Amino acid sequence: MKVSIIVGTICLIGSLSSFAQSEPKSPSIYKIPADVLAGEGLEFKKQKDPNRKVYQKQVYNGTELAVFVVAIGTGITNEFKSFPMEEFIFWMNGKALVEPEGESPFPVYSGDYFVQAKGFRGKWNFIDIGELHLELALIAKNRPDSTIKSPIKKALVLDRDILSGVSQPEKGIVYKGPELTVRLLVPESGTMENKTKERMLHVVNGVVKVTTSLEREHTFYPGDFFMVPQGLECSIESGGLQNFRLLEVTKT
């Protein structure tokens, strides 16, 4: 099955919103390296509290999106009066207990995908697991006014029925806020929307074969994250025993 596309951290350390304004030199697909996703090559970030351990690496800096891998020490609590941005986060290691102001607490586990709400008030408690928590975090660049909040008040953990293929949201849209849009793409989705957008794609299921307009072929497997820059035309074909499911994140 083929479809065609034309693509145009929790802020735990308070620095995900500051990055160089460089742009990719040429439109090409970029796979986020597996060793970085495993936490290798992260840089230590000095904190006011010497007991807090934070490591970070910016793995992609595009025209619309920036992606980071962040490792945080355990047994700490971060409290937010009003979270300054929307973040898409894949929680790769550890557990956190989220306490939204005025609402019941809920856990976030390894393997969870979620969107942190802009304007969130409450606490994130990082459960002591004796090692570092690890996450992949994506944010939009050139964000709208800080007074514009997310339509949700707490972190939205993506429904496992949707990720497992049990149910399909309308038009594939899992979440749409003022800064980020998350969609689940399957072969039946047909032509992808937001064709001028830069995007991050994550292979949830199946083998994904991508051929660009530059006649370059790429193959991605479950667990892979890759970036498709603005303006790059691609065809995407599923392989393996099952059709693909792709999680797509773009700037709204």
PDB file of C-alpha atoms in Angstrom:
ATOM      1  CA  MET A   1       0.000   0.000   0.000  1.00  0.00           C
ATOM      2  CA  LYS A   2       1.442   3.360  -1.004  1.00  0.00           C
ATOM      3  CA  VAL A   3       0.593   6.905  -0.065  1.00  0.00           C
ATOM      4  CA  SER A   4       2.264  10.089  -1.246  1.00  0.00           C
ATOM      5  CA  ILE A   5       3.188  13.101   0.844  1.00  0.00           C
ATOM      6  CA  ILE A   6       4.621  16.505   0.182  1.00  0.00           C
ATOM      7  CA  VAL A   7       5.915  18.068   3.348  1.00  0.00           C
ATOM      8  CA  GLY A   8       6.438  21.531   3.366  1.00  0.00           C
ATOM      9  CA  THR A   9       9.818  17.399  28.261  1.00  0.00           C
ATOM     10  CA  ILE A  10       8.307  18.079  29.880  1.00  0.00           C
ATOM     11  CA  CYS A  11      10.367  21.278  29.986  1.00  0.00           C
ATOM     12  CA  LEU A  12      12.196  19.841  32.945  1.00  0.00           C
ATOM     13  CA  ILE A  13      15.274  22.007  32.790  1.00  0.00           C
ATOM     14  CA  GLY A  14      13.792  25.188  31.361  1.00  0.00           C
ATOM     15  CA  SER A  15      16.065  25.182  28.316  1.00  0.00           C
ATOM     16  CA  LEU A  16      14.181  23.274  25.628  1.00  0.00           C
ATOM     17  CA  SER A  17      12.833  26.554  24.302  1.00  0.00           C
ATOM     18  CA  SER A  18      16.312  27.973  23.667  1.00  0.00           C
ATOM     19  CA  PHE A  19      18.137  26.677  20.645  1.00  0.00           C
ATOM     20  CA  ALA A  20      20.048  27.954  17.625  1.00  0.00           C
ATOM     21  CA  GLN A  21      17.922  29.184  14.738  1.00  0.00           C
ATOM     22  CA  SER A  22      19.823  27.212  12.113  1.00  0.00           C
ATOM     23  CA  GLU A  23      18.012  25.355   9.332  1.00  0.00           C
ATOM     24  CA  PRO A  24      18.792  22.070   7.570  1.00  0.00           C
ATOM     25  CA  LYS A  25      21.257  22.611   4.700  1.00  0.00           C
ATOM     26  CA  SER A  26      19.248  20.469   2.274  1.00  0.00           C
ATOM     27  CA  PRO A  27      15.862  18.730   2.344  1.00  0.00           C
ATOM     28  CA  SER A  28      16.606  15.139   3.333  1.00  0.00           C
ATOM     29  CA  ILE A  29      15.114  12.550   5.646  1.00  0.00           C
ATOM     30  CA  TYR A  30      16.860  12.303   8.998  1.00  0.00           C
ATOM     31  CA  LYS A  31      16.649   9.252  11.236  1.00  0.00           C
ATOM     32  CA  ILE A  32      17.160   9.910  14.947  1.00  0.00           C
ATOM     33  CA  PRO A  33      20.106   7.668  15.909  1.00  0.00           C
ATOM     34  CA  ALA A  34      19.370   4.638  18.071  1.00  0.00           C
ATOM     35  CA  ASP A  35      22.398   5.272  20.284  1.00  0.00           C
ATOM     36  CA  VAL A  36      21.136   8.744  21.169  1.00  0.00           C
ATOM     37  CA  LEU A  37      17.671   7.354  21.920  1.00  0.00           C
ATOM     38  CA  ALA A  38      19.447   4.979  24.302  1.00  0.00           C
ATOM     39  CA  GLY A  39      20.947   7.985  26.113  1.00  0.00           C
ATOM     40  CA  GLU A  40      24.454   7.929  24.664  1.00  0.00           C
ATOM     41  CA  GLY A  41      26.220  11.212  23.920  1.00  0.00           C
ATOM     42  CA  LEU A  42      24.019  13.435  26.085  1.00  0.00           C
ATOM     43  CA  GLU A  43      25.636  16.504  27.622  1.00  0.00           C
ATOM     44  CA  PHE A  44      25.506  17.279  31.339  1.00  0.00           C
ATOM     45  CA  LYS A  45      23.580  20.496  32.126  1.00  0.00           C
ATOM     46  CA  LYS A  46      24.678  22.283  35.260  1.00  0.00           C
ATOM     47  CA  GLN A  47      21.829  22.959  37.707  1.00  0.00           C
ATOM     48  CA  LYS A  48      21.406  25.365  40.613  1.00  0.00           C
ATOM     49  CA  ASP A  49      20.730  22.363  42.829  1.00  0.00           C
ATOM     50  CA  PRO A  50      23.838  20.107  42.711  1.00  0.00           C
ATOM     51  CA  ASN A  51      21.673  17.098  43.612  1.00  0.00           C
ATOM     52  CA  ARG A  52      19.737  17.370  40.348  1.00  0.00           C
ATOM     53  CA  LYS A  53      21.208  15.445  37.420  1.00  0.00           C
ATOM     54  CA  VAL A  54      20.152  16.509  33.927  1.00  0.00           C
ATOM     55  CA  TYR A  55      21.633  15.487  30.573  1.00  0.00           C
ATOM     56  CA  GLN A  56      20.427  16.701  27.195  1.00  0.00           C
ATOM     57  CA  LYS A  57      21.104  16.572  23.460  1.00  0.00           C
ATOM     58  CA  GLN A  58      19.318  18.407  20.672  1.00  0.00           C
ATOM     59  CA  VAL A  59      18.981  15.820  17.926  1.00  0.00           C
ATOM     60  CA  TYR A  60      17.106  17.872  15.321  1.00  0.00           C
ATOM     61  CA  ASN A  61      16.661  21.574  14.660  1.00  0.00           C
ATOM     62  CA  GLY A  62      14.395  22.203  11.689  1.00  0.00           C
ATOM     63  CA  THR A  63      12.343  25.013  10.257  1.00  0.00           C
ATOM     64  CA  GLU A  64       9.278  24.279  12.403  1.00  0.00           C
ATOM     65  CA  LEU A  65      10.266  21.586  14.911  1.00  0.00           C
ATOM     66  CA  ALA A  66      13.058  20.878  17.392  1.00  0.00           C
ATOM     67  CA  VAL A  67      13.691  17.478  18.986  1.00  0.00           C
ATOM     68  CA  PHE A  68      15.653  16.690  22.145  1.00  0.00           C
ATOM     69  CA  VAL A  69      16.641  13.608  24.120  1.00  0.00           C
ATOM     70  CA  VAL A  70      16.721  14.332  27.855  1.00  0.00           C
ATOM     71  CA  ALA A  71      17.804  12.257  30.863  1.00  0.00           C
ATOM     72  CA  ILE A  72      16.771  13.343  34.364  1.00  0.00           C
ATOM     73  CA  GLY A  73      17.730  12.106  37.810  1.00  0.00           C
ATOM     74  CA  THR A  74      15.161  10.231  39.869  1.00  0.00           C
ATOM     75  CA  GLY A  75      13.445  11.042  43.130  1.00  0.00           C
ATOM     76  CA  ILE A  76      12.815  14.719  42.325  1.00  0.00           C
ATOM     77  CA  THR A  77       9.700  16.859  41.844  1.00  0.00           C
ATOM     78  CA  ASN A  78       9.129  19.630  39.306  1.00  0.00           C
ATOM     79  CA  GLU A  79       6.297  22.060  39.982  1.00  0.00           C
ATOM     80  CA  PHE A  80       4.775  24.292  37.293  1.00  0.00           C
ATOM     81  CA  LYS A  81       2.637  27.406  37.731  1.00  0.00           C
ATOM     82  CA  SER A  82       1.892  27.527  33.996  1.00  0.00           C
ATOM     83  CA  PHE A  83       3.791  25.277  31.584  1.00  0.00           C
ATOM     84  CA  PRO A  84       5.073  27.537  28.767  1.00  0.00           C
ATOM     85  CA  MET A  85       4.609  25.318  25.692  1.00  0.00           C
ATOM     86  CA  GLU A  86       3.138  22.146  24.234  1.00  0.00           C
ATOM     87  CA  GLU A  87       5.471  19.156  24.136  1.00  0.00           C
ATOM     88  CA  PHE A  88       5.116  15.778  22.502  1.00  0.00           C
ATOM     89  CA  ILE A  89       7.012  13.269  24.623  1.00  0.00           C
ATOM     90  CA  PHE A  90       7.920   9.610  24.298  1.00  0.00           C
ATOM     91  CA  TRP A  91       8.794   8.296  27.763  1.00  0.00           C
ATOM     92  CA  MET A  92      11.606   5.781  27.241  1.00  0.00           C
ATOM     93  CA  ASN A  93      12.672   4.896  30.781  1.00  0.00           C
ATOM     94  CA  GLY A  94      11.333   5.376  34.301  1.00  0.00           C
ATOM     95  CA  LYS A  95       8.018   6.329  35.873  1.00  0.00           C
ATOM     96  CA  ALA A  96       6.470   9.644  36.893  1.00  0.00           C
ATOM     97  CA  LEU A  97       3.402  10.499  38.956  1.00  0.00           C
ATOM     98  CA  VAL A  98       1.627  13.549  37.554  1.00  0.00           C
ATOM     99  CA  GLU A  99      -0.425  15.705  39.937  1.00  0.00           C
ATOM    100  CA  PRO A 100      -2.521  18.248  37.997  1.00  0.00           C
ATOM    101  CA  GLU A 101      -3.814  21.065  40.158  1.00  0.00           C
ATOM    102  CA  GLY A 102      -7.338  20.249  41.357  1.00  0.00           C
ATOM    103  CA  GLU A 103      -7.463  16.828  39.653  1.00  0.00           C
ATOM    104  CA  SER A 104      -6.572  13.240  40.466  1.00  0.00           C
ATOM    105  CA  PRO A 105      -2.944  12.180  39.990  1.00  0.00           C
ATOM    106  CA  PHE A 106      -2.036   9.642  37.305  1.00  0.00           C
ATOM    107  CA  PRO A 107       1.119   7.725  36.349  1.00  0.00           C
ATOM    108  CA  VAL A 108       3.264   7.861  33.222  1.00  0.00           C
ATOM    109  CA  TYR A 109       5.239   4.722  32.393  1.00  0.00           C
ATOM    110  CA  SER A 110       8.044   3.687  30.057  1.00  0.00           C
ATOM    111  CA  GLY A 111       6.609   3.284  26.564  1.00  0.00           C
ATOM    112  CA  ASP A 112       3.931   5.972  26.996  1.00  0.00           C
ATOM    113  CA  TYR A 113       3.411   8.740  24.442  1.00  0.00           C
ATOM    114  CA  PHE A 114       1.831  11.943  25.648  1.00  0.00           C
ATOM    115  CA  VAL A 115       1.316  15.635  25.021  1.00  0.00           C
ATOM    116  CA  GLN A 116       2.147  18.023  27.848  1.00  0.00           C
ATOM    117  CA  ALA A 117      -0.425  20.824  27.954  1.00  0.00           C
ATOM    118  CA  LYS A 118       0.528  24.458  27.513  1.00  0.00           C
ATOM    119  CA  GLY A 119      -0.654  26.169  30.697  1.00  0.00           C
ATOM    120  CA  PHE A 120      -0.411  22.990  32.821  1.00  0.00           C
ATOM    121  CA  ARG A 121      -0.435  23.685  36.566  1.00  0.00           C
ATOM    122  CA  GLY A 122       0.748  21.023  38.968  1.00  0.00           C
ATOM    123  CA  LYS A 123       3.617  18.671  39.755  1.00  0.00           C
ATOM    124  CA  TRP A 124       5.652  15.978  38.061  1.00  0.00           C
ATOM    125  CA  ASN A 125       7.125  13.533  40.578  1.00  0.00           C
ATOM    126  CA  PHE A 126       9.943  11.402  39.181  1.00  0.00           C
ATOM    127  CA  ILE A 127       9.813   8.082  40.988  1.00  0.00           C
ATOM    128  CA  ASP A 128      13.167   6.909  42.333  1.00  0.00           C
ATOM    129  CA  ILE A 129      14.237   3.964  40.153  1.00  0.00           C
ATOM    130  CA  GLY A 130      17.940   4.164  40.964  1.00  0.00           C
ATOM    131  CA  GLU A 131      18.825   5.361  37.463  1.00  0.00           C
ATOM    132  CA  LEU A 132      18.031   8.178  35.057  1.00  0.00           C
ATOM    133  CA  HIS A 133      14.654   8.793  33.479  1.00  0.00           C
ATOM    134  CA  LEU A 134      14.899   9.141  29.693  1.00  0.00           C
ATOM    135  CA  GLU A 135      12.609  10.880  27.220  1.00  0.00           C
ATOM    136  CA  LEU A 136      12.370  12.128  23.657  1.00  0.00           C
ATOM    137  CA  ALA A 137      10.778  15.592  23.540  1.00  0.00           C
ATOM    138  CA  LEU A 138       9.509  17.550  20.522  1.00  0.00           C
ATOM    139  CA  ILE A 139       8.463  21.203  20.543  1.00  0.00           C
ATOM    140  CA  ALA A 140       7.311  23.681  17.907  1.00  0.00           C
ATOM    141  CA  LYS A 141       9.456  26.663  17.014  1.00  0.00           C
ATOM    142  CA  ASN A 142       8.037  30.212  16.686  1.00  0.00           C
ATOM    143  CA  ARG A 143       5.199  29.425  19.073  1.00  0.00           C
ATOM    144  CA  PRO A 144       2.041  31.574  19.463  1.00  0.00           C
ATOM    145  CA  ASP A 145       1.396  34.022  22.291  1.00  0.00           C
ATOM    146  CA  SER A 146       1.810  32.629  25.804  1.00  0.00           C
ATOM    147  CA  THR A 147      -1.805  33.522  26.630  1.00  0.00           C
ATOM    148  CA  ILE A 148      -3.031  30.875  24.160  1.00  0.00           C
ATOM    149  CA  LYS A 149      -3.423  27.650  26.150  1.00  0.00           C
ATOM    150  CA  SER A 150      -3.959  24.013  25.194  1.00  0.00           C
ATOM    151  CA  PRO A 151      -7.524  22.663  24.999  1.00  0.00           C
ATOM    152  CA  ILE A 152      -6.556  20.207  27.769  1.00  0.00           C
ATOM    153  CA  LYS A 153      -5.476  21.032  31.330  1.00  0.00           C
ATOM    154  CA  LYS A 154      -3.231  18.032  31.954  1.00  0.00           C
ATOM    155  CA  ALA A 155      -0.913  15.753  30.034  1.00  0.00           C
ATOM    156  CA  LEU A 156      -2.768  13.677  27.450  1.00  0.00           C
ATOM    157  CA  VAL A 157      -1.471  10.096  27.409  1.00  0.00           C
ATOM    158  CA  LEU A 158      -2.168   8.558  23.998  1.00  0.00           C
ATOM    159  CA  ASP A 159      -4.832   5.851  23.997  1.00  0.00           C
ATOM    160  CA  ARG A 160      -3.280   2.381  23.681  1.00  0.00           C
ATOM    161  CA  ASP A 161      -6.325   1.141  21.734  1.00  0.00           C
ATOM    162  CA  ILE A 162      -5.536   3.730  19.056  1.00  0.00           C
ATOM    163  CA  LEU A 163      -1.840   2.864  19.011  1.00  0.00           C
ATOM    164  CA  SER A 164      -2.686  -0.855  18.829  1.00  0.00           C
ATOM    165  CA  GLY A 165      -5.052  -0.419  15.875  1.00  0.00           C
ATOM    166  CA  VAL A 166      -8.210  -1.310  17.842  1.00  0.00           C
ATOM    167  CA  SER A 167      -9.803   2.076  17.130  1.00  0.00           C
ATOM    168  CA  GLN A 168      -9.152   4.855  14.631  1.00  0.00           C
ATOM    169  CA  PRO A 169      -9.747   8.522  15.526  1.00  0.00           C
ATOM    170  CA  GLU A 170     -11.616  10.767  13.089  1.00  0.00           C
ATOM    171  CA  LYS A 171      -9.256  11.810  10.276  1.00  0.00           C
ATOM    172  CA  GLY A 172      -6.521  10.121  12.267  1.00  0.00           C
ATOM    173  CA  ILE A 173      -6.231  13.115  14.608  1.00  0.00           C
ATOM    174  CA  VAL A 174      -5.193  12.017  18.089  1.00  0.00           C
ATOM    175  CA  TYR A 175      -4.564  15.532  19.404  1.00  0.00           C
ATOM    176  CA  LYS A 176      -4.699  19.070  18.012  1.00  0.00           C
ATOM    177  CA  GLY A 177      -3.586  22.068  20.057  1.00  0.00           C
ATOM    178  CA  PRO A 178      -2.353  25.605  19.362  1.00  0.00           C
ATOM    179  CA  GLU A 179       1.221  24.414  18.750  1.00  0.00           C
ATOM    180  CA  LEU A 180       1.249  20.678  17.912  1.00  0.00           C
ATOM    181  CA  THR A 181      -0.926  18.201  16.032  1.00  0.00           C
ATOM    182  CA  VAL A 182      -0.583  14.427  16.494  1.00  0.00           C
ATOM    183  CA  ARG A 183      -2.080  11.995  13.970  1.00  0.00           C
ATOM    184  CA  LEU A 184      -2.074   8.237  13.484  1.00  0.00           C
ATOM    185  CA  LEU A 185      -1.446   7.380   9.844  1.00  0.00           C
ATOM    186  CA  VAL A 186      -2.432   4.039   8.309  1.00  0.00           C
ATOM    187  CA  PRO A 187      -2.611   2.991   4.623  1.00  0.00           C
ATOM    188  CA  GLU A 188      -6.361   3.607   4.598  1.00  0.00           C
ATOM    189  CA  SER A 189      -5.690   7.251   5.525  1.00  0.00           C
ATOM    190  CA  GLY A 190      -4.890   7.996   1.886  1.00  0.00           C
ATOM    191  CA  THR A 191      -3.197  11.301   1.172  1.00  0.00           C
ATOM    192  CA  MET A 192      -1.739  12.954   4.251  1.00  0.00           C
ATOM    193  CA  GLU A 193      -2.959  16.393   5.269  1.00  0.00           C
ATOM    194  CA  ASN A 194      -0.824  19.445   6.131  1.00  0.00           C
ATOM    195  CA  LYS A 195       1.326  18.795   3.091  1.00  0.00           C
ATOM    196  CA  THR A 196       3.501  21.864   3.617  1.00  0.00           C
ATOM    197  CA  LYS A 197       4.462  20.872   7.170  1.00  0.00           C
ATOM    198  CA  GLU A 198       7.729  19.580   8.522  1.00  0.00           C
ATOM    199  CA  ARG A 199       7.018  16.384  10.430  1.00  0.00           C
ATOM    200  CA  MET A 200       8.330  13.757  12.769  1.00  0.00           C
ATOM    201  CA  LEU A 201       7.205  10.224  12.016  1.00  0.00           C
ATOM    202  CA  HIS A 202       7.430   7.278  14.391  1.00  0.00           C
ATOM    203  CA  VAL A 203       6.934   3.700  13.213  1.00  0.00           C
ATOM    204  CA  VAL A 204       4.433   2.062  15.567  1.00  0.00           C
ATOM    205  CA  ASN A 205       3.893  -1.048  13.457  1.00  0.00           C
ATOM    206  CA  GLY A 206       5.148  -2.619  10.234  1.00  0.00           C
ATOM    207  CA  VAL A 207       8.082  -1.954   7.925  1.00  0.00           C
ATOM    208  CA  VAL A 208       8.050   1.435   6.213  1.00  0.00           C
ATOM    209  CA  LYS A 209       9.825   2.003   2.909  1.00  0.00           C
ATOM    210  CA  VAL A 210      10.246   5.653   1.940  1.00  0.00           C
ATOM    211  CA  THR A 211      11.397   6.861  -1.475  1.00  0.00           C
ATOM    212  CA  THR A 212      12.065  10.604  -1.837  1.00  0.00           C
ATOM    213  CA  SER A 213      11.777  12.786  -4.921  1.00  0.00           C
ATOM    214  CA  LEU A 214      15.592  12.675  -5.007  1.00  0.00           C
ATOM    215  CA  GLU A 215      15.269   8.898  -5.622  1.00  0.00           C
ATOM    216  CA  ARG A 216      16.761   8.030  -2.261  1.00  0.00           C
ATOM    217  CA  GLU A 217      15.316   4.979  -0.522  1.00  0.00           C
ATOM    218  CA  HIS A 218      15.012   4.537   3.246  1.00  0.00           C
ATOM    219  CA  THR A 219      13.642   1.633   5.290  1.00  0.00           C
ATOM    220  CA  PHE A 220      12.346   2.088   8.836  1.00  0.00           C
ATOM    221  CA  TYR A 221      11.240  -0.449  11.435  1.00  0.00           C
ATOM    222  CA  PRO A 222       9.050  -0.381  14.581  1.00  0.00           C
ATOM    223  CA  GLY A 223      10.513   2.012  17.142  1.00  0.00           C
ATOM    224  CA  ASP A 224      12.283   4.223  14.570  1.00  0.00           C
ATOM    225  CA  PHE A 225      11.818   8.006  14.627  1.00  0.00           C
ATOM    226  CA  PHE A 226      12.570  10.024  11.504  1.00  0.00           C
ATOM    227  CA  MET A 227      12.152  13.609  10.360  1.00  0.00           C
ATOM    228  CA  VAL A 228      10.739  14.638   6.975  1.00  0.00           C
ATOM    229  CA  PRO A 229      11.616  18.278   6.219  1.00  0.00           C
ATOM    230  CA  GLN A 230       9.365  20.849   4.633  1.00  0.00           C
ATOM    231  CA  GLY A 231       9.195  20.658   0.848  1.00  0.00           C
ATOM    232  CA  LEU A 232      10.436  17.076   0.371  1.00  0.00           C
ATOM    233  CA  GLU A 233       8.171  14.856  -1.739  1.00  0.00           C
ATOM    234  CA  CYS A 234       8.018  11.179  -0.724  1.00  0.00           C
ATOM    235  CA  SER A 235       6.184   7.954  -1.414  1.00  0.00           C
ATOM    236  CA  ILE A 236       5.651   5.635   1.528  1.00  0.00           C
ATOM    237  CA  GLU A 237       5.035   1.912   1.178  1.00  0.00           C
ATOM    238  CA  SER A 238       4.330  -0.667   3.856  1.00  0.00           C
ATOM    239  CA  GLY A 239       6.264  -3.922   4.055  1.00  0.00           C
ATOM    240  CA  GLY A 240       6.494  -6.933   6.316  1.00  0.00           C
ATOM    241  CA  LEU A 241       3.534  -9.050   7.373  1.00  0.00           C
ATOM    242  CA  GLN A 242       1.345  -6.135   8.496  1.00  0.00           C
ATOM    243  CA  ASN A 243       0.389  -2.697   7.229  1.00  0.00           C
ATOM    244  CA  PHE A 244       2.190   0.196   8.828  1.00  0.00           C
ATOM    245  CA  ARG A 245       0.917   2.521  11.523  1.00  0.00           C
ATOM    246  CA  LEU A 246       2.795   5.797  11.777  1.00  0.00           C
ATOM    247  CA  LEU A 247       2.534   8.384  14.521  1.00  0.00           C
ATOM    248  CA  GLU A 248       2.946  11.823  12.952  1.00  0.00           C
ATOM    249  CA  VAL A 249       3.692  15.051  14.828  1.00  0.00           C
ATOM    250  CA  THR A 250       3.590  18.436  13.096  1.00  0.00           C
ATOM    251  CA  LYS A 251       3.345  22.070  14.048  1.00  0.00           C
ATOM    252  CA  THR A 252      -0.320  23.089  14.083  1.00  0.00           C
TER     253      THR A 252
END
